[in-house]
mmCIF file of C-alpha atoms in Angstrom:
data_model
loop_
_atom_site.group_PDB
_atom_site.id
_atom_site.type_symbol
_atom_site.label_atom_id
_atom_site.label_comp_id
_atom_site.label_asym_id
_atom_site.label_seq_id
_atom_site.Cartn_x
_atom_site.Cartn_y
_atom_site.Cartn_z
ATOM 1 C CA MET Z 1 113.198 40.328 118.964
ATOM 2 C CA ALA Z 2 110.648 37.611 118.303
ATOM 3 C CA GLU Z 3 107.370 38.589 116.689
ATOM 4 C CA ILE Z 4 104.468 38.732 119.109
ATOM 5 C CA ARG Z 5 100.942 37.495 118.357
ATOM 6 C CA ALA Z 6 98.355 38.221 121.040
ATOM 7 C CA GLY Z 7 101.062 38.120 123.681
ATOM 8 C CA VAL Z 8 102.543 34.847 122.419
ATOM 9 C CA ARG Z 9 105.922 34.598 120.732
ATOM 10 C CA LEU Z 10 105.690 32.953 117.324
ATOM 11 C CA ASP Z 11 108.684 30.826 118.278
ATOM 12 C CA ASP Z 12 106.500 29.344 121.009
ATOM 13 C CA TRP Z 13 103.744 28.146 118.669
ATOM 14 C CA SER Z 14 103.025 24.468 119.059
ATOM 15 C CA ARG Z 15 103.216 22.130 116.092
ATOM 16 C CA THR Z 16 99.430 22.082 116.022
ATOM 17 C CA ASP Z 17 99.305 25.898 115.861
ATOM 18 C CA ARG Z 18 101.789 25.929 113.000
ATOM 19 C CA ALA Z 19 99.897 23.222 111.120
ATOM 20 C CA LYS Z 20 96.587 25.049 111.521
ATOM 21 C CA ALA Z 21 98.081 28.339 110.359
ATOM 22 C CA ALA Z 22 99.759 26.687 107.360
ATOM 23 C CA ALA Z 23 96.573 24.830 106.415
ATOM 24 C CA LYS Z 24 94.406 27.955 106.637
ATOM 25 C CA LEU Z 25 96.902 29.940 104.571
ATOM 26 C CA MET Z 26 97.134 27.402 101.771
ATOM 27 C CA LEU Z 27 93.422 26.575 101.663
ATOM 28 C CA GLY Z 28 92.712 30.287 101.418
ATOM 29 C CA TRP Z 29 95.392 30.726 98.750
ATOM 30 C CA VAL Z 30 94.110 27.914 96.556
ATOM 31 C CA GLY Z 31 90.521 29.028 97.120
ATOM 32 C CA LEU Z 32 91.503 32.493 95.893
ATOM 33 C CA LEU Z 33 92.921 31.025 92.680
ATOM 34 C CA TRP Z 34 89.606 29.293 91.965
ATOM 35 C CA LEU Z 35 87.649 32.458 92.755
ATOM 36 C CA ILE Z 36 89.815 34.492 90.395
ATOM 37 C CA GLU Z 37 89.239 31.941 87.634
ATOM 38 C CA VAL Z 38 85.489 32.192 88.201
ATOM 39 C CA VAL Z 39 85.781 35.955 87.744
ATOM 40 C CA ASP Z 40 87.919 35.393 84.645
ATOM 41 C CA LEU Z 41 85.268 33.123 83.155
ATOM 42 C CA ALA Z 42 82.507 35.608 83.985
ATOM 43 C CA THR Z 43 84.416 38.385 82.189
ATOM 44 C CA GLY Z 44 85.052 36.362 79.048
ATOM 45 C CA HIS Z 45 88.628 35.524 80.114
ATOM 46 C CA ALA Z 46 89.551 39.197 80.217
ATOM 47 C CA LEU Z 47 92.057 38.550 83.020
ATOM 48 C CA ASP Z 48 94.219 36.293 80.839
ATOM 49 C CA ALA Z 49 95.775 39.352 79.212
ATOM 50 C CA TYR Z 50 97.343 40.377 82.531
ATOM 51 C CA GLY Z 51 99.947 37.617 82.477
ATOM 52 C CA ILE Z 52 103.627 38.124 81.689
ATOM 53 C CA VAL Z 53 104.260 39.477 78.189
ATOM 54 C CA PRO Z 54 108.008 39.145 77.487
ATOM 55 C CA ARG Z 55 110.190 42.216 77.022
ATOM 56 C CA THR Z 56 107.392 44.772 77.115
ATOM 57 C CA ALA Z 57 106.894 47.490 79.686
ATOM 58 C CA GLU Z 58 103.270 46.513 80.287
ATOM 59 C CA GLY Z 59 104.346 42.885 80.594
ATOM 60 C CA LEU Z 60 106.240 43.739 83.776
ATOM 61 C CA THR Z 61 102.943 44.297 85.579
ATOM 62 C CA GLY Z 62 102.159 40.645 84.949
ATOM 63 C CA ILE Z 63 105.028 39.454 87.145
ATOM 64 C CA PRO Z 64 103.143 39.762 90.472
ATOM 65 C CA LEU Z 65 99.793 38.897 88.860
ATOM 66 C CA ALA Z 66 100.659 35.851 86.753
ATOM 67 C CA PRO Z 67 100.866 33.320 89.653
ATOM 68 C CA PHE Z 68 97.229 34.078 90.471
ATOM 69 C CA LEU Z 69 95.896 33.814 86.904
ATOM 70 C CA HIS Z 70 95.161 30.659 84.918
ATOM 71 C CA PHE Z 71 93.942 29.682 81.481
ATOM 72 C CA GLY Z 72 90.854 27.734 82.484
ATOM 73 C CA PHE Z 73 89.765 25.487 85.332
ATOM 74 C CA ASP Z 74 91.867 22.542 84.131
ATOM 75 C CA HIS Z 75 94.921 24.771 84.502
ATOM 76 C CA VAL Z 76 93.920 25.769 88.043
ATOM 77 C CA ALA Z 77 93.200 22.163 88.962
ATOM 78 C CA SER Z 78 96.601 20.966 87.749
ATOM 79 C CA ASN Z 79 98.344 23.446 90.063
ATOM 80 C CA SER Z 80 96.017 23.254 93.071
ATOM 81 C CA VAL Z 81 97.086 19.969 94.665
ATOM 82 C CA PRO Z 82 100.879 20.454 94.411
ATOM 83 C CA LEU Z 83 100.575 24.077 95.535
ATOM 84 C CA LEU Z 84 98.404 23.062 98.486
ATOM 85 C CA VAL Z 85 100.652 20.201 99.591
ATOM 86 C CA LEU Z 86 104.064 21.758 98.942
ATOM 87 C CA GLY Z 87 102.942 25.127 100.275
ATOM 88 C CA PHE Z 88 101.599 23.549 103.446
ATOM 89 C CA VAL Z 89 104.825 21.651 104.091
ATOM 90 C CA ALA Z 90 106.969 24.717 103.399
ATOM 91 C CA ALA Z 91 104.779 26.950 105.584
ATOM 92 C CA LEU Z 92 105.188 24.570 108.537
ATOM 93 C CA GLY Z 93 108.718 25.948 108.874
ATOM 94 C CA GLY Z 94 107.384 29.463 109.505
ATOM 95 C CA ILE Z 95 104.798 31.663 107.831
ATOM 96 C CA ARG Z 96 107.029 34.715 107.488
ATOM 97 C CA ARG Z 97 109.838 32.707 105.941
ATOM 98 C CA PHE Z 98 107.358 31.009 103.626
ATOM 99 C CA LEU Z 99 105.918 34.325 102.449
ATOM 100 C CA ALA Z 100 109.425 35.693 101.878
ATOM 101 C CA LEU Z 101 110.237 32.600 99.817
ATOM 102 C CA CYS Z 102 107.083 33.061 97.742
ATOM 103 C CA ALA Z 103 107.785 36.758 97.166
ATOM 104 C CA VAL Z 104 111.325 36.068 95.965
ATOM 105 C CA ALA Z 105 110.136 33.187 93.784
ATOM 106 C CA VAL Z 106 107.397 35.264 92.140
ATOM 107 C CA VAL Z 107 109.752 38.136 91.326
ATOM 108 C CA VAL Z 108 112.788 36.141 90.175
ATOM 109 C CA ASP Z 109 110.773 33.568 88.252
ATOM 110 C CA GLY Z 110 108.655 36.303 86.677
ATOM 111 C CA LEU Z 111 111.685 38.295 85.587
ATOM 112 C CA GLY Z 112 113.223 35.153 84.097
ATOM 113 C CA VAL Z 113 110.068 34.491 82.084
ATOM 114 C CA TRP Z 114 109.900 38.148 81.016
ATOM 115 C CA LEU Z 115 113.485 38.040 79.785
ATOM 116 C CA VAL Z 116 113.693 34.726 77.919
ATOM 117 C CA SER Z 117 110.213 33.554 76.932
ATOM 118 C CA GLY Z 118 109.154 33.708 73.310
ATOM 119 C CA SER Z 119 107.863 36.948 71.859
ATOM 120 C CA ASN Z 120 104.127 37.525 71.524
ATOM 121 C CA THR Z 121 103.304 35.068 74.303
ATOM 122 C CA VAL Z 122 101.423 35.463 77.578
ATOM 123 C CA THR Z 123 102.506 33.397 80.581
ATOM 124 C CA ALA Z 124 100.324 32.863 83.636
ATOM 125 C CA GLY Z 125 99.807 30.215 86.292
ATOM 126 C CA ALA Z 126 101.083 29.134 89.694
ATOM 127 C CA SER Z 127 103.323 26.383 88.336
ATOM 128 C CA GLY Z 128 106.462 28.522 88.603
ATOM 129 C CA LEU Z 129 105.772 28.887 92.315
ATOM 130 C CA VAL Z 130 105.053 25.157 92.579
ATOM 131 C CA PHE Z 131 108.438 24.393 91.039
ATOM 132 C CA ALA Z 132 110.080 26.872 93.424
ATOM 133 C CA LEU Z 133 108.488 25.165 96.434
ATOM 134 C CA PHE Z 134 109.580 21.787 95.100
ATOM 135 C CA GLY Z 135 113.189 22.957 94.712
ATOM 136 C CA TYR Z 136 113.157 24.558 98.141
ATOM 137 C CA LEU Z 137 111.842 21.469 99.922
ATOM 138 C CA LEU Z 138 114.088 19.207 97.879
ATOM 139 C CA VAL Z 139 117.298 20.663 99.294
ATOM 140 C CA ARG Z 140 116.198 22.403 102.501
ATOM 141 C CA GLY Z 141 116.823 19.388 104.711
ATOM 142 C CA PHE Z 142 120.343 18.966 103.374
ATOM 143 C CA VAL Z 143 121.142 22.673 103.803
ATOM 144 C CA GLU Z 144 119.824 22.728 107.373
ATOM 145 C CA ARG Z 145 121.153 19.241 108.161
ATOM 146 C CA ARG Z 146 117.779 18.109 109.470
ATOM 147 C CA PRO Z 147 117.001 14.392 108.938
ATOM 148 C CA LEU Z 148 113.250 14.993 108.732
ATOM 149 C CA GLY Z 149 113.791 17.649 106.083
ATOM 150 C CA VAL Z 150 115.957 15.250 104.096
ATOM 151 C CA LEU Z 151 113.201 12.617 104.260
ATOM 152 C CA VAL Z 152 110.657 15.177 103.067
ATOM 153 C CA GLY Z 153 112.921 16.085 100.143
ATOM 154 C CA VAL Z 154 113.349 12.449 99.178
ATOM 155 C CA ALA Z 155 109.599 11.838 99.438
ATOM 156 C CA ILE Z 156 108.594 14.749 97.208
ATOM 157 C CA ALA Z 157 111.337 13.842 94.729
ATOM 158 C CA ALA Z 158 109.975 10.315 94.511
ATOM 159 C CA TYR Z 159 106.394 11.509 94.033
ATOM 160 C CA TRP Z 160 106.783 14.591 91.839
ATOM 161 C CA GLY Z 161 110.327 14.267 90.500
ATOM 162 C CA ALA Z 162 109.430 12.776 87.112
ATOM 163 C CA GLY Z 163 106.838 15.458 86.448
ATOM 164 C CA ILE Z 164 109.244 18.199 87.508
ATOM 165 C CA LEU Z 165 111.948 16.875 85.189
ATOM 166 C CA THR Z 166 109.507 16.756 82.288
ATOM 167 C CA GLY Z 167 108.274 20.253 83.091
ATOM 168 C CA ILE Z 168 111.662 21.926 82.684
ATOM 169 C CA LEU Z 169 112.307 20.412 79.273
ATOM 170 C CA PRO Z 170 111.439 22.547 76.200
ATOM 171 C CA THR Z 171 109.312 19.834 74.631
ATOM 172 C CA ASN Z 172 105.810 21.308 74.976
ATOM 173 C CA THR Z 173 105.210 24.668 73.310
ATOM 174 C CA THR Z 174 102.013 25.227 75.309
ATOM 175 C CA VAL Z 175 103.837 25.019 78.661
ATOM 176 C CA SER Z 176 106.253 27.625 80.016
ATOM 177 C CA TRP Z 177 109.316 25.499 80.639
ATOM 178 C CA GLN Z 178 111.142 28.771 81.297
ATOM 179 C CA GLY Z 179 108.856 29.530 84.228
ATOM 180 C CA HIS Z 180 109.319 26.011 85.543
ATOM 181 C CA LEU Z 181 113.103 26.128 85.251
ATOM 182 C CA PHE Z 182 113.518 29.554 86.823
ATOM 183 C CA GLY Z 183 111.093 28.572 89.567
ATOM 184 C CA LEU Z 184 113.027 25.408 90.373
ATOM 185 C CA LEU Z 185 116.383 27.219 90.455
ATOM 186 C CA THR Z 186 114.946 30.015 92.599
ATOM 187 C CA GLY Z 187 113.555 27.539 95.099
ATOM 188 C CA ILE Z 188 116.891 25.767 95.408
ATOM 189 C CA ALA Z 189 118.689 29.091 95.924
ATOM 190 C CA ALA Z 190 116.083 30.148 98.502
ATOM 191 C CA ALA Z 191 116.915 27.119 100.646
ATOM 192 C CA TYR Z 192 120.339 28.687 101.112
ATOM 193 C CA LEU Z 193 119.000 32.233 101.484
ATOM 194 C CA PHE Z 194 116.366 31.396 104.108
ATOM 195 C CA PRO Z 195 117.836 28.709 106.390
ATOM 196 C CA ARG Z 196 115.899 27.916 109.529
ATOM 197 C CA ARG Z 197 117.428 29.522 112.571
ATOM 198 C CA ALA Z 198 117.861 27.499 115.704
ATOM 199 C CA VAL Z 199 115.798 28.769 118.652
ATOM 200 C CA ARG Z 200 117.971 29.308 121.723
ATOM 201 C CA ALA Z 201 116.832 29.819 125.260
ATOM 202 C CA PRO Z 202 117.441 33.375 126.613
#
């Protein structure tokens, strides 16, 4: 059965409704990241310790927390625009599917970082999720055989592709290429796991 919102089936939402919902979600999400960083600054960066610490029991608690934590405002700023744009585009296809994608990406990417990142490191930031959204949008149109989706994938590849390629290379010791790589692979896999279902008349 279709989900009901105030007596209206979600499948019946207009494009404007979907766009408004996606915009509100992502603006709120990015705003939350900035608020958390303000709190982190006010506490002397005490929140930084709650990132992912590889191969430790306490480090597992960082898996759901790390995407919301950053090492300074420059770090938040670098993730805000791609997260806002890619998240908005992905959420246009359905909020529930988008949230499921994000949940899978956070867990799988976090576990990958926990397993293979260098010892005595702390990983935090939304970039793993950004890379997952990029991978998802990159191939979604091809998986679903939707021309518009293919165009979106080509457009984001042209705009962010070079940065994504650089981000998965182990050339910068201050950047978690592991988180980027696992995020990208998870996003690509999610395009196959969460294909858009066609809506049929009853």
